[in-house]
Coordinates of C-alpha atoms in Angstrom, one line a residue:
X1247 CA -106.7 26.5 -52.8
X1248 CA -104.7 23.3 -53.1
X1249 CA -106.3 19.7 -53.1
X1250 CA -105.3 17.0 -50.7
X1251 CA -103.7 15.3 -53.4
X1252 CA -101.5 19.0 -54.2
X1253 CA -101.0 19.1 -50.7
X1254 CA -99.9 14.8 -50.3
X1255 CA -97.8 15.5 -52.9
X1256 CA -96.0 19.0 -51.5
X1257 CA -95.3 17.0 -48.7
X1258 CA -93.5 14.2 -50.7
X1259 CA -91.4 17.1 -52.2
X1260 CA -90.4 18.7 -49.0
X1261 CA -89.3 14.8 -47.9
X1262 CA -87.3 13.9 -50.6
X1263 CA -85.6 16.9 -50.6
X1264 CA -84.7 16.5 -46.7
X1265 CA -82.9 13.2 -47.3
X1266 CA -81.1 14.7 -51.0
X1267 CA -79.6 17.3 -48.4
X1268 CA -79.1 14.3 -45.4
X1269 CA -77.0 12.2 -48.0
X1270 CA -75.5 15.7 -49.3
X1271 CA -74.2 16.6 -45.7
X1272 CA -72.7 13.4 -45.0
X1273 CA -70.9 13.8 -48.3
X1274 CA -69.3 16.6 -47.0
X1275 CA -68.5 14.8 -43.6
X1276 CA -66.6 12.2 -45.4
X1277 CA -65.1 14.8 -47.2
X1278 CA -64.2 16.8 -44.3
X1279 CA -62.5 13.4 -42.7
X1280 CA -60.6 12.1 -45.5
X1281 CA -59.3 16.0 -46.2
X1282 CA -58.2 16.6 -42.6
X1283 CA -56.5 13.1 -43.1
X1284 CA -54.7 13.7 -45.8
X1285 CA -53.4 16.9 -44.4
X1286 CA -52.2 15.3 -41.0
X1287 CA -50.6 12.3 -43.2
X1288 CA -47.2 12.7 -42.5
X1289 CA -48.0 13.0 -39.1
X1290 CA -49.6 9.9 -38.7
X1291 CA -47.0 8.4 -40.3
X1292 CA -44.3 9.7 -37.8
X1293 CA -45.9 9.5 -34.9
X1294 CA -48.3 6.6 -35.9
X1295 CA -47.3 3.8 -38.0
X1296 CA -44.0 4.3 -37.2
X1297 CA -44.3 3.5 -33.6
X1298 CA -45.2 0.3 -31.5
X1299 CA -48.8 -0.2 -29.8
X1300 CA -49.2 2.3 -27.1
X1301 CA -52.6 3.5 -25.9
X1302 CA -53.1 6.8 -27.9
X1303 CA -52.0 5.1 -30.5
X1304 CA -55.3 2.6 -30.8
X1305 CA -57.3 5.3 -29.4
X1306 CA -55.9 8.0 -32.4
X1307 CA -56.9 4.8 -35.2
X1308 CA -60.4 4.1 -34.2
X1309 CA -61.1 7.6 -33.8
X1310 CA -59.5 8.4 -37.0
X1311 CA -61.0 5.5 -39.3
X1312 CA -64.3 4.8 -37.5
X1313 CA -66.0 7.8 -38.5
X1314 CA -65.0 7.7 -42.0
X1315 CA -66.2 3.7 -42.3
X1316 CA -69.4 4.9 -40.9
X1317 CA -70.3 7.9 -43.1
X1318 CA -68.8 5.5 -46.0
X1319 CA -71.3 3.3 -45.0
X1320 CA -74.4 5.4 -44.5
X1321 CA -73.8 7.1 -47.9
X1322 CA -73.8 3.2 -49.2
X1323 CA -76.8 2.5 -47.7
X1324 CA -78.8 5.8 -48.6
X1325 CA -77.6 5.5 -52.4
X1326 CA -79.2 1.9 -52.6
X1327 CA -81.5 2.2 -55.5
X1328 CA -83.6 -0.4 -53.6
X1329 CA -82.6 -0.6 -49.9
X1330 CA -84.3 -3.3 -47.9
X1331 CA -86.5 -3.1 -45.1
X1332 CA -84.2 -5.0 -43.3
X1333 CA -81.4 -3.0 -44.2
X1334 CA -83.2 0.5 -43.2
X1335 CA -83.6 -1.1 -40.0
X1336 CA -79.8 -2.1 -39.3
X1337 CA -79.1 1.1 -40.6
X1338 CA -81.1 3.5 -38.2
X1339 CA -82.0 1.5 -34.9
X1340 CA -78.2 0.0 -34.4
X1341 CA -75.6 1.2 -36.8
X1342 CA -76.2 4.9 -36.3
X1343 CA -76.8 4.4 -32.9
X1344 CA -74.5 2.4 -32.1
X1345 CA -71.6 3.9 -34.4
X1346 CA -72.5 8.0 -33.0
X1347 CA -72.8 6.3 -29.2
X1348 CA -69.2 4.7 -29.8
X1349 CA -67.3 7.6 -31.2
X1350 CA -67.9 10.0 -28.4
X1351 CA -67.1 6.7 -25.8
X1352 CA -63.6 7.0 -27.3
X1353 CA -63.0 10.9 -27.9
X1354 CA -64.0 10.9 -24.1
X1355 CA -61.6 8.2 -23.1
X1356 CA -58.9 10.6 -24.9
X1357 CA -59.8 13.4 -22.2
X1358 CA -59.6 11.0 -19.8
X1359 CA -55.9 10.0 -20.4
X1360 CA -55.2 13.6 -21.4
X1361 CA -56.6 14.6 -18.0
X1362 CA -54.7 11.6 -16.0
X1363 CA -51.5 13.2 -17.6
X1364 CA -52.1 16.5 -16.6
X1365 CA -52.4 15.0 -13.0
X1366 CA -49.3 13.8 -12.7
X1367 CA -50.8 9.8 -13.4
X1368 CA -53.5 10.6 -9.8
X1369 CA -54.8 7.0 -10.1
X1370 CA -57.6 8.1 -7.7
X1371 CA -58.9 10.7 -10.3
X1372 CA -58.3 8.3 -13.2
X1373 CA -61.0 6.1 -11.1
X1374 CA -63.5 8.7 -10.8
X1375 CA -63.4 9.9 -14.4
X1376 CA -63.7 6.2 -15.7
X1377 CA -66.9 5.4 -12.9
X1378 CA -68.3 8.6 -14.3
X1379 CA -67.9 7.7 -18.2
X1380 CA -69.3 4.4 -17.2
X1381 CA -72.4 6.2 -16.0
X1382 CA -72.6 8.9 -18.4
X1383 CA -72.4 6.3 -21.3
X1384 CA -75.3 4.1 -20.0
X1385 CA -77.4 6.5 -19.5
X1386 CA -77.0 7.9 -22.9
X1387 CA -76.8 4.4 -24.2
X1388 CA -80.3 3.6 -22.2
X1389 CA -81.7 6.5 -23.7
X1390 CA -81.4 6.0 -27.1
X1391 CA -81.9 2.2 -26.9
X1392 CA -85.7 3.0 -25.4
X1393 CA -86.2 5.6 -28.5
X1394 CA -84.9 2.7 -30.8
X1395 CA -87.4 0.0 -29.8
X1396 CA -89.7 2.7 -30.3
X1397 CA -88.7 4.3 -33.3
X1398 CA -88.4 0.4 -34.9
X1399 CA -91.9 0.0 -35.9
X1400 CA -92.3 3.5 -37.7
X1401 CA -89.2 2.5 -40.3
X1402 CA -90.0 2.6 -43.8
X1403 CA -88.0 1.2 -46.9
X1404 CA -90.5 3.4 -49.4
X1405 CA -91.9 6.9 -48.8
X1406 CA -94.6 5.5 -51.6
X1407 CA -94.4 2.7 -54.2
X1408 CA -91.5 3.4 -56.7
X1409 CA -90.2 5.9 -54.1
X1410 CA -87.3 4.1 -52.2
X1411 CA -86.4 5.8 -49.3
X1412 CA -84.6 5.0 -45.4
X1413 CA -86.4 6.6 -42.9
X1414 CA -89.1 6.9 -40.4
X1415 CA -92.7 7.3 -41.0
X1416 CA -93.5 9.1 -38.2
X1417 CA -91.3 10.5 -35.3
X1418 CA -93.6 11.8 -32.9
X1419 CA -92.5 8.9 -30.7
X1420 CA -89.1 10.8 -30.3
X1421 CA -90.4 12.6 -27.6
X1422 CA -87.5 12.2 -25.4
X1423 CA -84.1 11.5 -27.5
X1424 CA -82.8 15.3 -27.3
X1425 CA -82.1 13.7 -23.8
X1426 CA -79.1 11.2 -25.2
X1427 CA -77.2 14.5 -25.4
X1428 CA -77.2 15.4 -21.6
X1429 CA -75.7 12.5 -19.9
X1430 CA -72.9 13.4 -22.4
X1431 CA -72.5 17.6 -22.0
X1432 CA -72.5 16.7 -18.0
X1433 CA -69.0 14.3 -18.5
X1434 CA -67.6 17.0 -21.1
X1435 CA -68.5 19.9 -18.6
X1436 CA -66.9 17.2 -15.2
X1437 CA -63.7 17.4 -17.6
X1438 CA -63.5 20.8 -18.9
X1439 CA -63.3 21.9 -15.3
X1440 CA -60.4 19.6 -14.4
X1441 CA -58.5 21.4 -17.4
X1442 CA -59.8 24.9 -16.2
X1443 CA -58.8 24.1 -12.7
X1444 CA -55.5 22.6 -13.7
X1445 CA -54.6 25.9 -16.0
X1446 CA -55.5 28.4 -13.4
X1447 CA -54.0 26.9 -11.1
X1448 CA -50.6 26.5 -12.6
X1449 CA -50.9 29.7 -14.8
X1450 CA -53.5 31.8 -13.6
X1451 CA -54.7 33.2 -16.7
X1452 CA -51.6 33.3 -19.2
X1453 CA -50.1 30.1 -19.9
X1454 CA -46.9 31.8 -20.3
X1455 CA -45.8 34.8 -18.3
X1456 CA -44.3 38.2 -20.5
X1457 CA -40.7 37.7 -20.4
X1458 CA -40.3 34.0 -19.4
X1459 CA -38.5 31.8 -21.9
X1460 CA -40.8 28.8 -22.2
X1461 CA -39.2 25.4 -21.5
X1462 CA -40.4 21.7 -23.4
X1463 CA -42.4 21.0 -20.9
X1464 CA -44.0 24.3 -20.3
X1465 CA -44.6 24.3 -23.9
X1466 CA -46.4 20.6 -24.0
X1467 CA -48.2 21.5 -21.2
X1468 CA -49.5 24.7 -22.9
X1469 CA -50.2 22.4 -25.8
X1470 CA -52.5 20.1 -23.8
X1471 CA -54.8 22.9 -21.9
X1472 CA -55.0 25.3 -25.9
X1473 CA -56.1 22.2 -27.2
X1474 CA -58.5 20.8 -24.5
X1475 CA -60.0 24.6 -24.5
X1476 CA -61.0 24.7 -27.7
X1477 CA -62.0 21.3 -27.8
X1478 CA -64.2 21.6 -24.9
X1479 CA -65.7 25.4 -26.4
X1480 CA -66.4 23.3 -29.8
X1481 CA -68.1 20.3 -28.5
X1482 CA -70.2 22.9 -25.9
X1483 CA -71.6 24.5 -28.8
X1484 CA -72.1 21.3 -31.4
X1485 CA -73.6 19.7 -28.4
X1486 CA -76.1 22.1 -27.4
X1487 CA -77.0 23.3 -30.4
X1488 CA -77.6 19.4 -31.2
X1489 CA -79.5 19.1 -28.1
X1490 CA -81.8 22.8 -29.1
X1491 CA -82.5 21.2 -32.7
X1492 CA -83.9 18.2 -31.9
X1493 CA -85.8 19.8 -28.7
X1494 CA -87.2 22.8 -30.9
X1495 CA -87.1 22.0 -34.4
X1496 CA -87.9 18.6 -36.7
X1497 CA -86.0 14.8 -36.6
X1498 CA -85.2 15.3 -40.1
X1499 CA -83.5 19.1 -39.8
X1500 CA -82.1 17.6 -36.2
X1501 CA -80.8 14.3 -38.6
X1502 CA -78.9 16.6 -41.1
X1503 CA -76.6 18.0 -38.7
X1504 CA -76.1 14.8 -37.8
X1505 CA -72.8 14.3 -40.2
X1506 CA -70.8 17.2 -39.6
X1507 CA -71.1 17.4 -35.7
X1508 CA -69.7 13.8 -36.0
X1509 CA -67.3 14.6 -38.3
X1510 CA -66.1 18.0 -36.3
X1511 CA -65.6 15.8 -33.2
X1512 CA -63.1 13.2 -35.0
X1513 CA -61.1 16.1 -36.4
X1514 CA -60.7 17.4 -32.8
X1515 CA -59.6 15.0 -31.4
X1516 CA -57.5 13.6 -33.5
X1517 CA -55.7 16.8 -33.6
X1518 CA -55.4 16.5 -30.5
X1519 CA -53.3 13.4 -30.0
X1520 CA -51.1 14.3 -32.7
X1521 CA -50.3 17.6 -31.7
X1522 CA -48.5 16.9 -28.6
X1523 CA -45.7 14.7 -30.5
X1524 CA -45.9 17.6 -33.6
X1525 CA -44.9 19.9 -30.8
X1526 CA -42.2 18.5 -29.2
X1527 CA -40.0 18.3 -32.4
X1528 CA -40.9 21.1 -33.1
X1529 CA -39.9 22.7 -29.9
X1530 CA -36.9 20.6 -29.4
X1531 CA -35.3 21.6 -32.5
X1532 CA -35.5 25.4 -31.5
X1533 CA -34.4 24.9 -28.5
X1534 CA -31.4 22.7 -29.5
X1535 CA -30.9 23.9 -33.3
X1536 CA -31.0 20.4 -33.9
X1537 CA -32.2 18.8 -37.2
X1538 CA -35.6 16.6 -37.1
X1539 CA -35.1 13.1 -34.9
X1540 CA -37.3 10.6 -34.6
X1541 CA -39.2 11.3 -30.9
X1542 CA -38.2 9.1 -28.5
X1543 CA -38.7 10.6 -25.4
X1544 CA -42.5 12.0 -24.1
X1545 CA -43.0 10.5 -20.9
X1546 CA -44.9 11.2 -18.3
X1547 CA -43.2 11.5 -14.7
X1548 CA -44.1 10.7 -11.1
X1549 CA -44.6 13.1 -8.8
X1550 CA -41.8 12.1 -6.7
X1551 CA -39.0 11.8 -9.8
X1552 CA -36.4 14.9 -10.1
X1553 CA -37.5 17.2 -13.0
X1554 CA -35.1 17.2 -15.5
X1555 CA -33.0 20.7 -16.3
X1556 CA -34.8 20.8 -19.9
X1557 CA -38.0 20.7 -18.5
X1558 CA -39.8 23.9 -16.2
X1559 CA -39.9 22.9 -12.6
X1560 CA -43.6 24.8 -13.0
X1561 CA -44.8 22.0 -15.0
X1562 CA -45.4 20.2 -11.7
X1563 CA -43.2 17.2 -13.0
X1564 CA -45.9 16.3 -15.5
X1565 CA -44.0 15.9 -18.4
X1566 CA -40.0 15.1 -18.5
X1567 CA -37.5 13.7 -21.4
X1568 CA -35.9 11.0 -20.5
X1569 CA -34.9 7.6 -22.6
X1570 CA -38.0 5.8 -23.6
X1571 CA -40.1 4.5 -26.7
X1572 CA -42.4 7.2 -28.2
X1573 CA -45.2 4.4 -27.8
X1574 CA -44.9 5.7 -24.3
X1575 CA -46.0 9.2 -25.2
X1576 CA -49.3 10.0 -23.1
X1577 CA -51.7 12.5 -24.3

């Protein structure tokens, strides 16, 4: 039979180990961003650097680089040999907060433009996805800010003297944050049936009939809805299996998820702005036999502006090539 002191101590060994795997995982998430980015390099470059300010453009940045200065930094801050308790307070009531919170404010503002372009620019739906963001976000935001001021008190700089360690002390007083992650799946579920309703509606249930010859645009459109599809089925499952964790299981199992979901979400959507430009060229020069060109002509179209012949009249006039600067390109 084992003493308290056997039994204090088993429970020191079971902690320590939790945060050696925490501070492994987000190794791997900082991995997992910086590999992706290396791999998507040259398009970045192309359809990136090489191009003026445009709105996908600052959108694609942030959501590329935030992540990766943020899992940078919580690596920093859980190697510290002797963090502060100052520190371990910045760390876990406002820069993980606040840094998670951010980065799925912007992926969703990338559905939201996606979606505005697959609705031919419908200023009126553009309203009511950014009123429902708005919503979504504070009560998420509100949500974790009440866990915060109540989770502030219980963080600890040392698990025991000598033992240096970020955390909490106790997390019974997270009664309520699996809750941050509704207000979230509701604005992600509004806008996977937009896409749905959109693809159904123009396609039924193949994007591209047997024995049509896709045009451009039939292509980029096909580009947008296979890429919002299986970013919507990836976020449903991170997302609720997120939410089941924390619900059902401990903070510090629920915390060492934490990293990759993150990390998953970047890649996603970053893929998913640069994939519309990748496809065009790619597209373009199969349909022309031409050799690579720099893009210079994603736009989207008004309703009411003749389709052009190299772009499907079933496309609805969402996407047409015409004369422009790629730092027009909407995705």
């Amino acid at each position: 039979m084992s003493t308290p002191v056997e039994d204090s101590m088993q429970g020191l060994v079971v902690i320590l180990d939790e945060a050696n795997i925490r501070l492994q995982t987000e190794v791997a998430s900082l991995t997992m961003l910086l590999y992706d980015w290396m791999l998507t390099l040259n398009l970045e470059v192309n359809y990136v650097w090489k191009r003026g300010f445009s709105i996908p453009k600052a959108l694609y940045l942030v959501t590329r680089w935030f992540p990766i200065i943020s899992e940078g930094f919580g690596i920093a801050v859980q190697s510290l040999p002797n963090p502060s308790l100052k520190m371990c307070r910045y760390y876990l009531s406002i820069w993980l907060p606040g840094t998670q919170t951010a980065q799925i404010f912007i992926v969703q503002l990338i559905l939201v433009h996606r979606i505005y372009a697959l609705y031919n620019r419908n200023k009126h739906l553009l309203r009511m996805l950014l009123v429902l963001l708005l919503f979504t976000s504070v009560a998420a935001t509100t949500t974790i800010s009440i866990q915060i001021r109540e989770e502030k008190a219980s963080i600890i700089n040392e698990l025991a003297p000598g033992i240096p360690i970020c955390g909490l002390s106790q997390t019974n007083n997270l009664d309520f944050a699996w809750a941050y992650w509704l207000p979230i799946i509701v604005f992600e579920s509004v806008a996977f049936s937009l896409v749905a309703y959109k693809a159904i509606k123009q396609w039924g249930v193949k994007m591209l009939p047997e024995g049509r010859s896709a045009t451009i645009g039939g292509k980029l459109v096909a580009v947008l809805f296979y890429d919002s599809f299986l970013y919507f089925t990836s976020v449903f499952i991170l997302f609720g299996a997120s939410t089941f964790l924390f619900r059902y299981t401990s903070y510090s199992i629920f915390s060492i998820t934490l990293g990759p979901v993150f990390a998953l979400i970047s890649i996603l959507a970053c893929h998913m702005i640069l994939n519309l430009p990748s496809a065009y060229e790619k597209t373009r020069q199969g349909h022309y036999h031409t050799p690579p060109i720099p893009l210079s002509a994603i736009t989207l179209k008004d309703p009411s502006t003749p389709v052009p012949s190299s772009v499907d009249k079933s496309t609805g006039g969402i996407l047409g090539v015409i004369d422009s600067p790629l730092s027009s390109i909407v995705v």
